[in-house]
Short mmCIF file of C-alpha atoms and ligand atoms in Angstrom, two decimals:
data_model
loop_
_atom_site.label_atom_id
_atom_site.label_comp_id
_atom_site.label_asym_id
_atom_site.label_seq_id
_atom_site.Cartn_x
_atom_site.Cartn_y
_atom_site.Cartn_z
CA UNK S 1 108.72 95.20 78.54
CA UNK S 2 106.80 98.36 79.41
CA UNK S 3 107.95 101.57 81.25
CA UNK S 4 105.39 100.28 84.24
CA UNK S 5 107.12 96.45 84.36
CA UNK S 6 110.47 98.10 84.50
CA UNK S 7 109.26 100.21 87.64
CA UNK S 8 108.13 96.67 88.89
CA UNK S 9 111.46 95.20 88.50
CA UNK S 10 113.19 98.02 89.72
CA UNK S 11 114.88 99.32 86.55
CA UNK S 12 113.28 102.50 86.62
CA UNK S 13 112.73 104.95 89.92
CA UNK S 14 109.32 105.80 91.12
CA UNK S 15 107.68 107.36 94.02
CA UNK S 16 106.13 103.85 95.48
CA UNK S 17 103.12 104.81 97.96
CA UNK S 18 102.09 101.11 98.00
CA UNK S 19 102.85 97.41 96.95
CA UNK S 20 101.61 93.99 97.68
CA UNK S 21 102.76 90.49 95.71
CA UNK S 22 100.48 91.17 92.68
CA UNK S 23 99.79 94.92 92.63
CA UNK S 24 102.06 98.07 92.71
CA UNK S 25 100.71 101.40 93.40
CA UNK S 26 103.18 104.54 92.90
CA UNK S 27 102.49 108.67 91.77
CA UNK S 28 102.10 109.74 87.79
CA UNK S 29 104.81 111.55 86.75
CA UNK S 30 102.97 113.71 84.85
CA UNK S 31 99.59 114.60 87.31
CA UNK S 32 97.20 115.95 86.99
CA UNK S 33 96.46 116.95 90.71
CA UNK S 34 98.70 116.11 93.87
CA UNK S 35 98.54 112.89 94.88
CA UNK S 36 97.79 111.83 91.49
CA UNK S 37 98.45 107.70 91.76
CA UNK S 38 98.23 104.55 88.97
CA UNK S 39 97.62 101.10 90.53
CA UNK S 40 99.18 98.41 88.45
CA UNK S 41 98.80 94.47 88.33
CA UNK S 42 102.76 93.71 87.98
CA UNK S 43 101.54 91.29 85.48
CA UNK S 44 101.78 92.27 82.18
CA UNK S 45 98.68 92.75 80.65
CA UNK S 46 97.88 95.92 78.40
CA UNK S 47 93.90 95.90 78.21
CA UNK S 48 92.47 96.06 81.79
CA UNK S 49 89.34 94.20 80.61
CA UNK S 50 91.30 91.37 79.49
CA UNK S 51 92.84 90.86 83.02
CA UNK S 52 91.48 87.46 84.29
CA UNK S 53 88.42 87.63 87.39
CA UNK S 54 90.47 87.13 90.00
CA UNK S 55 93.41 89.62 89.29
CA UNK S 56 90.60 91.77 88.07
CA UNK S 57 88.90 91.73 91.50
CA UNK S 58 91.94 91.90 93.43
CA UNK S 59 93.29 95.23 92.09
CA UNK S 60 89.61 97.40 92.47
CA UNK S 61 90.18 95.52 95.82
CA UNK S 62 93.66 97.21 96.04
CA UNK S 63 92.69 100.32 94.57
CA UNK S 64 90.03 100.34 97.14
CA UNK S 65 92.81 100.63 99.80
CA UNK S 66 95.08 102.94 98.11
CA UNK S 67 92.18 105.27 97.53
CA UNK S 68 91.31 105.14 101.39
CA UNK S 69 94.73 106.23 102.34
CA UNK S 70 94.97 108.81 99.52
CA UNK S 71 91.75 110.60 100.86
CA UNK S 72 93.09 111.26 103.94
CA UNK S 73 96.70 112.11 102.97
CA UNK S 74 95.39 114.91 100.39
CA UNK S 75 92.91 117.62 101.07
CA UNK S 76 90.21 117.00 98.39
CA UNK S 77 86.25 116.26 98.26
CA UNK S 78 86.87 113.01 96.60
CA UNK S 79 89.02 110.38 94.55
CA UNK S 80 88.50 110.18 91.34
CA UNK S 81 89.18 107.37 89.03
CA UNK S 82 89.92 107.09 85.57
CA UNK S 83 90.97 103.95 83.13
CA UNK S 84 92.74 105.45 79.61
CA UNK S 85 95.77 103.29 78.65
CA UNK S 86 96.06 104.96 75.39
CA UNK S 87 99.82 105.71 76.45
CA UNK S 88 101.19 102.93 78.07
CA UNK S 89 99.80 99.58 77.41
CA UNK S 90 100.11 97.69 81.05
CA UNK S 91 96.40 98.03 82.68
CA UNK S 92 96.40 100.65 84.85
CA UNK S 93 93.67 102.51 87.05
CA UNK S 94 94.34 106.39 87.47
CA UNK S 95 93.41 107.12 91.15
CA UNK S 96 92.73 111.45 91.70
CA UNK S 97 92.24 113.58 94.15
CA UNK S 98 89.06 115.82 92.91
CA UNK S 99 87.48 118.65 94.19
CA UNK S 100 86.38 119.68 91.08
CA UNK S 101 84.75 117.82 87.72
CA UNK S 102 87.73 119.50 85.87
CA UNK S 103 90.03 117.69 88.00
CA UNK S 104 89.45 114.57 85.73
CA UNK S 105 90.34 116.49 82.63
CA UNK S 106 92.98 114.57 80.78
CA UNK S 107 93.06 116.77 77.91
CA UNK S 108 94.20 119.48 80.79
CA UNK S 109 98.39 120.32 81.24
CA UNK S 110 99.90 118.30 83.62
CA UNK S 111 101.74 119.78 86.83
CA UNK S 112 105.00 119.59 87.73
CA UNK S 113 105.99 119.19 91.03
CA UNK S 114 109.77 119.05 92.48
CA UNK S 115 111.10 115.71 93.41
CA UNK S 116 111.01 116.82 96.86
CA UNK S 117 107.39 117.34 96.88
CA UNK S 118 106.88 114.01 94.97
CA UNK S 119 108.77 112.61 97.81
CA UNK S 120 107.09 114.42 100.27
CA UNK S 121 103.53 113.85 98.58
CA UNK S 122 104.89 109.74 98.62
CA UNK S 123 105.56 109.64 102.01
CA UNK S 124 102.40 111.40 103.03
CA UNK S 125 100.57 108.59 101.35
CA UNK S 126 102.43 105.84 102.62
CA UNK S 127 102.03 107.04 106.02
CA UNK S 128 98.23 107.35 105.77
CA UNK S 129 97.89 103.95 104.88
CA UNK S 130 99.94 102.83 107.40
CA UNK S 131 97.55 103.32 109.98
CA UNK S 132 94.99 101.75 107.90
CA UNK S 133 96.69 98.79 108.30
P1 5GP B 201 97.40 106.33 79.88
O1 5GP B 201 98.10 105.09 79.34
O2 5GP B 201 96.45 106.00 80.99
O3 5GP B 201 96.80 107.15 78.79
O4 5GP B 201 98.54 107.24 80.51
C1 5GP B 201 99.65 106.70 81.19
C2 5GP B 201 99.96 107.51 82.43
O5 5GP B 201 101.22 107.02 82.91
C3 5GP B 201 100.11 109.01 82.19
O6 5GP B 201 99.29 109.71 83.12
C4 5GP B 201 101.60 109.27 82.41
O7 5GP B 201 101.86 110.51 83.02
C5 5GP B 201 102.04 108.10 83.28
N1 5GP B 201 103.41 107.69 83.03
C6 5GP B 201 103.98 107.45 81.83
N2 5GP B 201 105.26 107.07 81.97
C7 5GP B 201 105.50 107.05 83.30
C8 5GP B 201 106.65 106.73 84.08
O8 5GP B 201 107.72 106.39 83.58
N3 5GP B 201 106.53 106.82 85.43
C9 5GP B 201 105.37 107.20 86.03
N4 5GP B 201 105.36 107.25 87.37
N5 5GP B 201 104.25 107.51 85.33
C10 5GP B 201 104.32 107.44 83.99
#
């Protein structure tokens, strides 16, 4: 089971900013800008290329949304996304608020922000895309 299913099944805590039936999006732990988010099929699949069409399709489609609702929770020019997967092997797309091409620098040291501002950050998200809805 990977570190991303066990978020999915509850095992492990993390700062959820969106879910549907198929998809789960929630913050990295270790961003590298505020508002830093993965989007996740809850399937377990490692490769994102080998996901089938359909749940292919449907999480751009979801990262789509979550991106929508990110721009306008965060100040930034635009989001930025990424696809690496050499750490934890459950497809994942990297969603980041840029301003700058160095934003996008994984090689970079991650920031650490409180609990309370990952909480904060969260519920800033969550509240964006509510009135997407
Ligand atoms: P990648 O597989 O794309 O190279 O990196 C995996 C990403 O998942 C990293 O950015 C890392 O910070 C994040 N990550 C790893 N473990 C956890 C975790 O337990 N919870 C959360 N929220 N993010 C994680």
């Amino acid at each position: 089971m990977t570190i991303f299913s066990k978020i999915v099944a509850g095992e492990i805590p993390a700062y959820k900013v969106a879910e549907t039936i198929d998809y789960l999006a929630f913050l990295d732990i270790n961003p590298l800008a505020e508002g830093h988010v993965l989007v996740i099929p809850k399937k377990e699949v490692d490769y994102l290329f080998d996901l089938d069409d359909e749940l292919y399709t449907g999480l751009q489609i979801f990262a789509k949304i979550v991106a929508t609702g990110l721009r306008k929770a965060i100040s930034c020019k635009r989001i930025g996304v990424a696809v690496i997967g050499l750490e934890v092997p459950h497809a994942h797309i990297h969603l980041i608020p840029m301003n700058n091409v160095s934003d996008l620098n994984f090689a970079r040291p991650k920031l650490s922000f409180t609990p309370e501002q990952l909480h904060a950050t969260a519920e800033k998200i969550r509240e964006a895309l509510k009135q997407d809805e």
